[in-house]
Amino acid sequence: MEKVVDITEAAALHIKEMMKQNEEEDAFLRVAVKGGGCSGLSYGMGFAHEAEEDDIQSEHYGIQVLVSKEDAPILNGTKIDYKQSMMGGGFTIDNPNAIANCGCGSSFRTAANTGTPEEC
């Protein structure tokens, strides 16, 4: 089982809590890339109930994670963490393939994929 993304224990605990609140305990976590955002690409995370034929599946602290083979080169080595601060908490995504990020941190581009930039 190949790991495309790495999910920290803090992120996994928060994802498990979200799964419980949404009655999605048996779901997969899908990590994806889509066009858009001010830098051209943006991240997506959501729950899925089935793995697709072209998915790469891995397990992180009891969470089954899916990444499509198409998104794998863009996400390879990405670390997903959850940080708590005085302003609240949120997921952080550290993608070693990103060569440019927007100010909000949710949009990026890679050397090989510029995506479809949009106005912020």
JSON list of C-alpha atoms in Angstrom, two decimals:
[
{"chain": "A", "resi": 1, "resn": "MET", "atom": "CA", "xyz": [0.00, 0.00, 0.00]},
{"chain": "A", "resi": 2, "resn": "GLU", "atom": "CA", "xyz": [1.64, 3.20, -1.20]},
{"chain": "A", "resi": 3, "resn": "LYS", "atom": "CA", "xyz": [1.14, 6.43, 0.75]},
{"chain": "A", "resi": 4, "resn": "VAL", "atom": "CA", "xyz": [0.66, 9.52, -1.39]},
{"chain": "A", "resi": 5, "resn": "VAL", "atom": "CA", "xyz": [-0.30, 11.82, 1.47]},
{"chain": "A", "resi": 6, "resn": "ASP", "atom": "CA", "xyz": [0.65, 11.70, 5.14]},
{"chain": "A", "resi": 7, "resn": "ILE", "atom": "CA", "xyz": [-1.98, 12.53, 7.74]},
{"chain": "A", "resi": 8, "resn": "THR", "atom": "CA", "xyz": [-0.75, 13.41, 11.21]},
{"chain": "A", "resi": 9, "resn": "GLU", "atom": "CA", "xyz": [-2.30, 11.95, 14.32]},
{"chain": "A", "resi": 10, "resn": "ALA", "atom": "CA", "xyz": [-3.80, 15.35, 15.23]},
{"chain": "A", "resi": 11, "resn": "ALA", "atom": "CA", "xyz": [-5.48, 15.60, 11.80]},
{"chain": "A", "resi": 12, "resn": "ALA", "atom": "CA", "xyz": [-6.68, 11.99, 12.00]},
{"chain": "A", "resi": 13, "resn": "LEU", "atom": "CA", "xyz": [-8.29, 12.59, 15.40]},
{"chain": "A", "resi": 14, "resn": "HIS", "atom": "CA", "xyz": [-10.13, 15.63, 14.06]},
{"chain": "A", "resi": 15, "resn": "ILE", "atom": "CA", "xyz": [-11.22, 13.78, 10.90]},
{"chain": "A", "resi": 16, "resn": "LYS", "atom": "CA", "xyz": [-12.55, 10.90, 13.04]},
{"chain": "A", "resi": 17, "resn": "GLU", "atom": "CA", "xyz": [-14.56, 13.41, 15.09]},
{"chain": "A", "resi": 18, "resn": "MET", "atom": "CA", "xyz": [-15.98, 14.93, 11.89]},
{"chain": "A", "resi": 19, "resn": "MET", "atom": "CA", "xyz": [-16.86, 11.44, 10.63]},
{"chain": "A", "resi": 20, "resn": "LYS", "atom": "CA", "xyz": [-18.68, 10.70, 13.87]},
{"chain": "A", "resi": 21, "resn": "GLN", "atom": "CA", "xyz": [-20.60, 14.01, 13.82]},
{"chain": "A", "resi": 22, "resn": "ASN", "atom": "CA", "xyz": [-21.67, 13.38, 10.20]},
{"chain": "A", "resi": 23, "resn": "GLU", "atom": "CA", "xyz": [-22.43, 9.67, 10.75]},
{"chain": "A", "resi": 24, "resn": "GLU", "atom": "CA", "xyz": [-19.69, 8.77, 8.24]},
{"chain": "A", "resi": 25, "resn": "GLU", "atom": "CA", "xyz": [-17.62, 6.43, 10.45]},
{"chain": "A", "resi": 26, "resn": "ASP", "atom": "CA", "xyz": [-17.41, 3.79, 7.70]},
{"chain": "A", "resi": 27, "resn": "ALA", "atom": "CA", "xyz": [-16.47, 6.24, 4.95]},
{"chain": "A", "resi": 28, "resn": "PHE", "atom": "CA", "xyz": [-13.16, 6.80, 3.20]},
{"chain": "A", "resi": 29, "resn": "LEU", "atom": "CA", "xyz": [-11.47, 10.19, 3.27]},
{"chain": "A", "resi": 30, "resn": "ARG", "atom": "CA", "xyz": [-10.86, 11.36, -0.30]},
{"chain": "A", "resi": 31, "resn": "VAL", "atom": "CA", "xyz": [-8.05, 13.87, -0.81]},
{"chain": "A", "resi": 32, "resn": "ALA", "atom": "CA", "xyz": [-8.19, 15.51, -4.24]},
{"chain": "A", "resi": 33, "resn": "VAL", "atom": "CA", "xyz": [-7.00, 18.36, -6.39]},
{"chain": "A", "resi": 34, "resn": "LYS", "atom": "CA", "xyz": [-9.31, 20.52, -8.48]},
{"chain": "A", "resi": 35, "resn": "GLY", "atom": "CA", "xyz": [-8.83, 23.48, -10.76]},
{"chain": "A", "resi": 36, "resn": "GLY", "atom": "CA", "xyz": [-9.51, 26.92, -9.36]},
{"chain": "A", "resi": 37, "resn": "GLY", "atom": "CA", "xyz": [-8.36, 29.27, -6.68]},
{"chain": "A", "resi": 38, "resn": "CYS", "atom": "CA", "xyz": [-6.18, 32.29, -7.28]},
{"chain": "A", "resi": 39, "resn": "SER", "atom": "CA", "xyz": [-3.04, 30.18, -7.91]},
{"chain": "A", "resi": 40, "resn": "GLY", "atom": "CA", "xyz": [-4.72, 27.66, -10.24]},
{"chain": "A", "resi": 41, "resn": "LEU", "atom": "CA", "xyz": [-5.28, 24.53, -8.15]},
{"chain": "A", "resi": 42, "resn": "SER", "atom": "CA", "xyz": [-7.05, 23.91, -4.86]},
{"chain": "A", "resi": 43, "resn": "TYR", "atom": "CA", "xyz": [-7.34, 21.02, -2.44]},
{"chain": "A", "resi": 44, "resn": "GLY", "atom": "CA", "xyz": [-10.45, 19.06, -1.71]},
{"chain": "A", "resi": 45, "resn": "MET", "atom": "CA", "xyz": [-11.21, 16.70, 1.17]},
{"chain": "A", "resi": 46, "resn": "GLY", "atom": "CA", "xyz": [-14.45, 14.85, 1.61]},
{"chain": "A", "resi": 47, "resn": "PHE", "atom": "CA", "xyz": [-16.02, 11.54, 2.50]},
{"chain": "A", "resi": 48, "resn": "ALA", "atom": "CA", "xyz": [-16.52, 8.77, -0.05]},
{"chain": "A", "resi": 49, "resn": "HIS", "atom": "CA", "xyz": [-18.32, 5.46, 0.31]},
{"chain": "A", "resi": 50, "resn": "GLU", "atom": "CA", "xyz": [-16.56, 3.55, -2.45]},
{"chain": "A", "resi": 51, "resn": "ALA", "atom": "CA", "xyz": [-13.04, 3.37, -3.79]},
{"chain": "A", "resi": 52, "resn": "GLU", "atom": "CA", "xyz": [-12.75, 3.95, -7.53]},
{"chain": "A", "resi": 53, "resn": "GLU", "atom": "CA", "xyz": [-10.74, 1.62, -9.75]},
{"chain": "A", "resi": 54, "resn": "ASP", "atom": "CA", "xyz": [-7.96, 4.20, -10.21]},
{"chain": "A", "resi": 55, "resn": "ASP", "atom": "CA", "xyz": [-7.65, 5.10, -6.50]},
{"chain": "A", "resi": 56, "resn": "ILE", "atom": "CA", "xyz": [-4.56, 4.62, -4.38]},
{"chain": "A", "resi": 57, "resn": "GLN", "atom": "CA", "xyz": [-5.66, 3.62, -0.89]},
{"chain": "A", "resi": 58, "resn": "SER", "atom": "CA", "xyz": [-3.70, 3.96, 2.35]},
{"chain": "A", "resi": 59, "resn": "GLU", "atom": "CA", "xyz": [-4.44, 3.94, 6.06]},
{"chain": "A", "resi": 60, "resn": "HIS", "atom": "CA", "xyz": [-3.50, 6.63, 8.58]},
{"chain": "A", "resi": 61, "resn": "TYR", "atom": "CA", "xyz": [-4.37, 6.17, 12.27]},
{"chain": "A", "resi": 62, "resn": "GLY", "atom": "CA", "xyz": [-7.42, 4.06, 11.35]},
{"chain": "A", "resi": 63, "resn": "ILE", "atom": "CA", "xyz": [-8.65, 6.31, 8.53]},
{"chain": "A", "resi": 64, "resn": "GLN", "atom": "CA", "xyz": [-8.81, 4.86, 5.01]},
{"chain": "A", "resi": 65, "resn": "VAL", "atom": "CA", "xyz": [-7.55, 7.54, 2.59]},
{"chain": "A", "resi": 66, "resn": "LEU", "atom": "CA", "xyz": [-8.19, 7.61, -1.17]},
{"chain": "A", "resi": 67, "resn": "VAL", "atom": "CA", "xyz": [-6.24, 9.57, -3.79]},
{"chain": "A", "resi": 68, "resn": "SER", "atom": "CA", "xyz": [-6.86, 9.14, -7.51]},
{"chain": "A", "resi": 69, "resn": "LYS", "atom": "CA", "xyz": [-3.89, 8.08, -9.64]},
{"chain": "A", "resi": 70, "resn": "GLU", "atom": "CA", "xyz": [-4.42, 11.30, -11.63]},
{"chain": "A", "resi": 71, "resn": "ASP", "atom": "CA", "xyz": [-3.97, 13.47, -8.50]},
{"chain": "A", "resi": 72, "resn": "ALA", "atom": "CA", "xyz": [-1.18, 11.34, -6.98]},
{"chain": "A", "resi": 73, "resn": "PRO", "atom": "CA", "xyz": [1.78, 13.07, -8.73]},
{"chain": "A", "resi": 74, "resn": "ILE", "atom": "CA", "xyz": [0.50, 16.49, -7.60]},
{"chain": "A", "resi": 75, "resn": "LEU", "atom": "CA", "xyz": [-0.13, 15.35, -4.01]},
{"chain": "A", "resi": 76, "resn": "ASN", "atom": "CA", "xyz": [2.84, 12.99, -3.55]},
{"chain": "A", "resi": 77, "resn": "GLY", "atom": "CA", "xyz": [4.57, 13.75, -0.23]},
{"chain": "A", "resi": 78, "resn": "THR", "atom": "CA", "xyz": [1.83, 16.12, 0.98]},
{"chain": "A", "resi": 79, "resn": "LYS", "atom": "CA", "xyz": [1.42, 16.34, 4.76]},
{"chain": "A", "resi": 80, "resn": "ILE", "atom": "CA", "xyz": [-2.00, 17.13, 6.24]},
{"chain": "A", "resi": 81, "resn": "ASP", "atom": "CA", "xyz": [-2.02, 18.36, 9.83]},
{"chain": "A", "resi": 82, "resn": "TYR", "atom": "CA", "xyz": [-4.53, 19.98, 12.17]},
{"chain": "A", "resi": 83, "resn": "LYS", "atom": "CA", "xyz": [-3.43, 22.95, 14.24]},
{"chain": "A", "resi": 84, "resn": "GLN", "atom": "CA", "xyz": [-5.28, 24.66, 17.06]},
{"chain": "A", "resi": 85, "resn": "SER", "atom": "CA", "xyz": [-4.66, 28.34, 17.76]},
{"chain": "A", "resi": 86, "resn": "MET", "atom": "CA", "xyz": [-6.23, 31.25, 19.62]},
{"chain": "A", "resi": 87, "resn": "MET", "atom": "CA", "xyz": [-8.28, 31.97, 16.48]},
{"chain": "A", "resi": 88, "resn": "GLY", "atom": "CA", "xyz": [-9.63, 28.41, 16.31]},
{"chain": "A", "resi": 89, "resn": "GLY", "atom": "CA", "xyz": [-8.41, 25.34, 14.51]},
{"chain": "A", "resi": 90, "resn": "GLY", "atom": "CA", "xyz": [-7.90, 24.26, 10.96]},
{"chain": "A", "resi": 91, "resn": "PHE", "atom": "CA", "xyz": [-6.21, 21.84, 8.62]},
{"chain": "A", "resi": 92, "resn": "THR", "atom": "CA", "xyz": [-2.81, 22.75, 7.22]},
{"chain": "A", "resi": 93, "resn": "ILE", "atom": "CA", "xyz": [-1.57, 21.24, 3.98]},
{"chain": "A", "resi": 94, "resn": "ASP", "atom": "CA", "xyz": [2.15, 21.15, 3.22]},
{"chain": "A", "resi": 95, "resn": "ASN", "atom": "CA", "xyz": [2.71, 20.08, -0.39]},
{"chain": "A", "resi": 96, "resn": "PRO", "atom": "CA", "xyz": [6.39, 19.81, -1.43]},
{"chain": "A", "resi": 97, "resn": "ASN", "atom": "CA", "xyz": [5.30, 19.94, -5.11]},
{"chain": "A", "resi": 98, "resn": "ALA", "atom": "CA", "xyz": [3.72, 23.39, -4.82]},
{"chain": "A", "resi": 99, "resn": "ILE", "atom": "CA", "xyz": [5.91, 26.14, -6.28]},
{"chain": "A", "resi": 100, "resn": "ALA", "atom": "CA", "xyz": [3.44, 28.95, -5.61]},
{"chain": "A", "resi": 101, "resn": "ASN", "atom": "CA", "xyz": [0.73, 29.40, -2.98]},
{"chain": "A", "resi": 102, "resn": "CYS", "atom": "CA", "xyz": [-1.87, 32.09, -2.56]},
{"chain": "A", "resi": 103, "resn": "GLY", "atom": "CA", "xyz": [-2.12, 34.19, 0.57]},
{"chain": "A", "resi": 104, "resn": "CYS", "atom": "CA", "xyz": [-5.05, 32.21, 1.95]},
{"chain": "A", "resi": 105, "resn": "GLY", "atom": "CA", "xyz": [-3.07, 28.96, 1.69]},
{"chain": "A", "resi": 106, "resn": "SER", "atom": "CA", "xyz": [-5.80, 26.95, -0.03]},
{"chain": "A", "resi": 107, "resn": "SER", "atom": "CA", "xyz": [-4.67, 27.48, -3.61]},
{"chain": "A", "resi": 108, "resn": "PHE", "atom": "CA", "xyz": [-1.39, 26.49, -5.26]},
{"chain": "A", "resi": 109, "resn": "ARG", "atom": "CA", "xyz": [0.31, 25.43, -8.48]},
{"chain": "A", "resi": 110, "resn": "THR", "atom": "CA", "xyz": [3.09, 23.01, -9.33]},
{"chain": "A", "resi": 111, "resn": "ALA", "atom": "CA", "xyz": [5.85, 23.18, -11.92]},
{"chain": "A", "resi": 112, "resn": "ALA", "atom": "CA", "xyz": [3.97, 20.68, -14.09]},
{"chain": "A", "resi": 113, "resn": "ASN", "atom": "CA", "xyz": [0.39, 21.80, -13.44]},
{"chain": "A", "resi": 114, "resn": "THR", "atom": "CA", "xyz": [-0.78, 25.42, -13.30]},
{"chain": "A", "resi": 115, "resn": "GLY", "atom": "CA", "xyz": [-4.49, 24.57, -13.13]},
{"chain": "A", "resi": 116, "resn": "THR", "atom": "CA", "xyz": [-7.06, 27.27, -13.90]},
{"chain": "A", "resi": 117, "resn": "PRO", "atom": "CA", "xyz": [-6.41, 30.44, -11.86]},
{"chain": "A", "resi": 118, "resn": "GLU", "atom": "CA", "xyz": [-9.43, 32.49, -10.80]},
{"chain": "A", "resi": 119, "resn": "GLU", "atom": "CA", "xyz": [-9.90, 35.85, -9.14]},
{"chain": "A", "resi": 120, "resn": "CYS", "atom": "CA", "xyz": [-9.71, 35.73, -5.34]}
]
